[in-house]
Amino acid sequence: MGGFPILSVMLLVPLAAAVACLFLEAKAARNLALIATLVDLALGIVLWLNFDVGGAQWQFTERLELFSGFSYALGIDGIALLLIELSVFLMPICIGASWNSIDKRVGEYMGAFLLMETLMIGVFAAQDIFLFYMFFEAGLIPMYLIIGIWGGQDRIYAAYKFFLYTLLGSVLMLVAMLYMVNVAGTTDVPTLMAYNFDPSVQTWLWLAFFASFAVKMPMWPVHTWLPAAHVQAPTAGSVILAGVLLKMGGYGFIRFSLPMFPEASAGFAPLIWGLSMAAVVITSLIALVQHDMKKLIAYSSVAHMAIVTIGLFAFNQQGLEGSMMVMLSHGLVSGALFLCVGIIYDRLHTREIDRYGGLAINMPRYALFFLLFTMASIGLPGTSGFVGEFLSLAGIYEVSTWTTLICATGIILGAAYMLYLYRRVVFGEQKNADAAAMADLDVREYLMVVPLALAVLWMGIYPESFIAPMRGDIAALEARLASAAPEGDSKVAMGAATSKDTSAHEDNAAHEGAH
Amino acid sequence: MSSSILIIVFLPLAAAIIAGLGNKQLGNVPAKVITTGALFIACALSWPIFLGFLSGSAEETVVPVLKWVASGTLTFDWALRVDTLTAVMLVVVTSVSALVHLYSWGYMSEEPDQPRFFAYLSLFTFAMLMLVTADNLVQMFFGWEGVGLASYLLIGFWFRKPSASAAAIKAFVVNRVGDLGFMLGIFGTFLVFGTVSIPEILSAAPGMAGSTIGFLGMRFETMTILCLLLFIGAMGKSAQLGLHTWLPDAMEGPTPVSALIHAATMVTAGVFMVCRLSPMFEASPTAAAFVTVIGAATCFFAATIGCTQWDIKRVIAYSTCSQLGYMFFAAGVGAYGAAMFHLFTHAFFKALLFLGAGSVIHAMHHEQDMRFYGDLRKHIPTTFWAMTAGTLAITGVGIAGLVGFAGFYSKDAILEAAFGAGSASGNFAFWMGIFAALMTSFYSWRLVFLTFFGKPRWAGSEHIQHAVHGDHHDHPDEEDSGEHTDAHSAHGAAAHEGTAGYHPHESPWVMLVPLIVLSIGAVAAGFVFHHEFISEGTGEFWKGSLVFDEHLIHAMHEVPTWVKWAPFTVMALGLLTAWYGYIKNTSFPAAVAEQLGPVYTFVYRKWMFDELYHYMFVVPAFWIGKVFWKVLDIGVIDRFGPDGAAWAVAKGSTYAQKVQSGYLYSYALIMLLGLVGAISWVIAG
């Protein structure tokens, strides 16, 4: 890239546009926000095309020493690259989703969204631990405002709940970071990733980070902010919340907890597995009984994020790559599902499932896209949902078969609650005249769902595009974890020659002779 | 061959996409022409491949398509594998699918949503072809789930009907229970063999006998646990005892769908899987015995239910379930060739029976209850003769050592193999199979006699009444009427005698041509192909694509004469009983049902599986979900978490209100600056 500071530019474009939006009229603000996000998307594509797969671990690095060791340091590896791509891909769609539905304080709304984009990219690109912290925590603010100002009726409660949960975790994380910087003598993330902290200290450092990431993830039982936030947030807020903000927890685990505290991670792995198993079963069953579409999808997100955590704490390549794929796929699919909810919410202004029905009759195109995203959420092979889920579960199988069995029940429960939702909304007779009169997708909506649909299929059919950039980084992480990885419970033991086994052997020899 | 297999597999997909996305803009006729045309091309290309394997000139081929996933050592690609086993499936799938496409031109002609229907049918065919050409377990799983999706969409095709969309969900979710097993089986297989490539697994499988593996904290024989997990997948897809409840409900779909998916192809995927992985099952006698017992139990249990149902499609559905049981126990005792042979012949005669039933339903204005049929042979003779051919095939009419209809060859071979295997599970399967053969003959002929013979009983049918009185409204709930009315009063059919002035019409030629073609298959498929599939020394035909046990084939031919004649005897007995009960003395069945009382009701209510599962799984799931939500999330976590904190921090509310007022920028700014300040202060200090 010849020294062109592309990451800084990607941070700056939305930031500058955000400031400008504050002073613009509604129409101009919308246009500017769309242009800025599209420019960032274009830069994102340039970034991806110039990313050297299999090259140096950290690329596009920028470094500006500020004061006392704190520096403005950016740089990405394959993992960060993919999450940045996800962010810049979803942003124009979010602006599109807000095009008509937001009509008060549009400039400020667009400003908040653009600021959010800067902060999200910043989280994934930061190479200084305090820079990361600033981006990570500041991301709260625009989201808090989006829910609190442009949200639904209970927006204040939801915003407050969201804020309280996430802030609580982050205080502990800040303390841990301060300690780490003192001990290791650097704020540089790549250096810290290779630093061997004393195992006894790792335990509480791990817990401090865990407090923050578990909430962001969100893991059971600190998930209750998520349904509330989703239900109250405007459509685009939900898309970005589910699409990118939830990935910050997973990114935190993969960037900090696992490489910096491998021994503690291994020690706490059973805790993670336990919480993940609880999350899959409990939140899936809760999703089954929801009457509110957004709440249902929010609860399903908690179940899907549990598949991410078991993959991460499988300590092997399949699990780690799988959890990354689940994150990327969930970003697209849950974003798309919230968009689907938003599309009919814009027409009828209710999220109540029972108010709909028979939409396949008057909105057949909508029904088709909704079906695709539903199937991707269920993890149908050929869609993005399958690859990650399959790899994560394959990874954890090598370590804990109980965890695999319990978490794999998610494929049954997931099918049950998603198809039950789909049945009530899309199938059946038209129950209400207003729902029956709703028009099918318009051009703006096509422009939002078609790219998502294509991405979902691409990731399902040819996931190599997404696995290749992170392969080296995941392999390095696996190597880092190798010494601490827990022993699997499913290892094969060859021929303990009891009499029964020998007879089986002979049987086989006979059959082998036969063919 | 490599280019033709690509066309065979992907042409139906292309057709499905064009018809599906074009939908109403494309129009009915172009959509039908494109999909049906694609299938006939695929069919025309499939037969030469099959004949190539039949003559021994074709060789096993793998056509790579695209890289799929490579994660560490776990790698699998999209690829199409063609060997004898695949070739057999190719002709079955493409032939039946092409005929069903054609048949649907007539059957679905009054539907407003035809492009969608044909797109689904072609999509299904694509997924099924991906399944049978899979070279690795994950692609097989792709096809497995793909056919599940198509099945879901087609069962729910009439999505306005609550019963149809409920049946669609049930089919998908019950199948997912099986898929869970399949998935765990794949994980275990990868763990043990370090690969998911089918040929590599199969060549390494025998060497794993005697090893043990950890699972759920215990240790098991490796091959046993892997095979059982994979077989759970097969049980789901092939509707075996315990996971069968979705199949009868799947009859909510249009009848051509029942013929293609729920009789000839998709439901046989489980049998295909066991045959494809036969070296694995051979490495675990325990798993093979389990397959035998489940298959035998299913073939018996489903046949008992088939004897009592009144809905013509449900009788055939239970018959399918039962016949799949035969295939499984054949595979379980090691006669994989016989299992595949029965799969092959069954595809023709069962598709024929379903399409014939569709023709009857078409003629009877959507009436599916056989109590309101009767005397139809004079009105729809072609359908009658086709159904008769199918019935002769399924009941296995033939003379040992001479000649017979398709089912005669395959079913007798299965029964002889079960007996010849000599094991306890084989004997169990043999006797279950004999009883089931008796019942097969009974319910099949009962269907024919109730439908085509006797006096017309059409007057009692509301569908017919509507037709006669020019009222074209469909009553979706009516199909279930047979279940809800009291089982015993149901026998009082005599009250409804008469034609009510209705005139049934024979179906159009697009529906009759498939019936005639399949009739030829039902008559001749066994005679023409039995030598290749199951005779001694035909391991050459299978070329190692499944385990072909020459000893077992030899033992089959050595079984005592009474074993050879037993299937024929019970077939004749079943025919006679059906004739006596439904032609000679029509009050007899009601009297028998009366005598049997609770036993009859138990069987009639399908062994109460639906009720059991409803109260065991569905009701508790919703109840527990509510408890988790209201009690755990809201009552405990929120109460002692954020809400508790809010209460403690009384200023929470005023603090939140400020956000709404004009302070928001200053608030955001202060927060950010404060953060930066705090950090810099700590570092600088």
PDB file of C-alpha atoms in Angstrom, chain A residues 27 29-34 94-103 106 109-110 444:
ATOM      1  CA  LYS A  27     -31.906  14.998   3.544  1.00  0.00           C
ATOM      2  CA  ALA A  29     -27.352  14.174   6.368  1.00  0.00           C
ATOM      3  CA  ARG A  30     -28.810  10.978   4.931  1.00  0.00           C
ATOM      4  CA  ASN A  31     -26.945  11.441   1.688  1.00  0.00           C
ATOM      5  CA  LEU A  32     -23.683  12.277   3.384  1.00  0.00           C
ATOM      6  CA  ALA A  33     -23.968   9.308   5.726  1.00  0.00           C
ATOM      7  CA  LEU A  34     -24.637   6.970   2.823  1.00  0.00           C
ATOM      8  CA  CYS A  94     -27.956   0.331   8.327  1.00  0.00           C
ATOM      9  CA  ILE A  95     -28.104   3.786   6.798  1.00  0.00           C
ATOM     10  CA  GLY A  96     -30.494   2.427   4.186  1.00  0.00           C
ATOM     11  CA  ALA A  97     -32.659   0.842   6.869  1.00  0.00           C
ATOM     12  CA  SER A  98     -32.922   4.213   8.624  1.00  0.00           C
ATOM     13  CA  TRP A  99     -33.667   6.117   5.432  1.00  0.00           C
ATOM     14  CA  ASN A 100     -37.394   6.609   5.936  1.00  0.00           C
ATOM     15  CA  SER A 101     -38.029   5.264   9.390  1.00  0.00           C
ATOM     16  CA  ILE A 102     -35.971   7.902  11.206  1.00  0.00           C
ATOM     17  CA  ASP A 103     -37.482  11.349  10.828  1.00  0.00           C
ATOM     18  CA  VAL A 106     -31.802  12.886  11.530  1.00  0.00           C
ATOM     19  CA  TYR A 109     -28.827  10.061  14.331  1.00  0.00           C
ATOM     20  CA  MET A 110     -26.591   9.752  11.288  1.00  0.00           C
ATOM     21  CA  ARG A 444     -34.505   0.351  -1.354  1.00  0.00           C
TER      22      ARG A 444
END
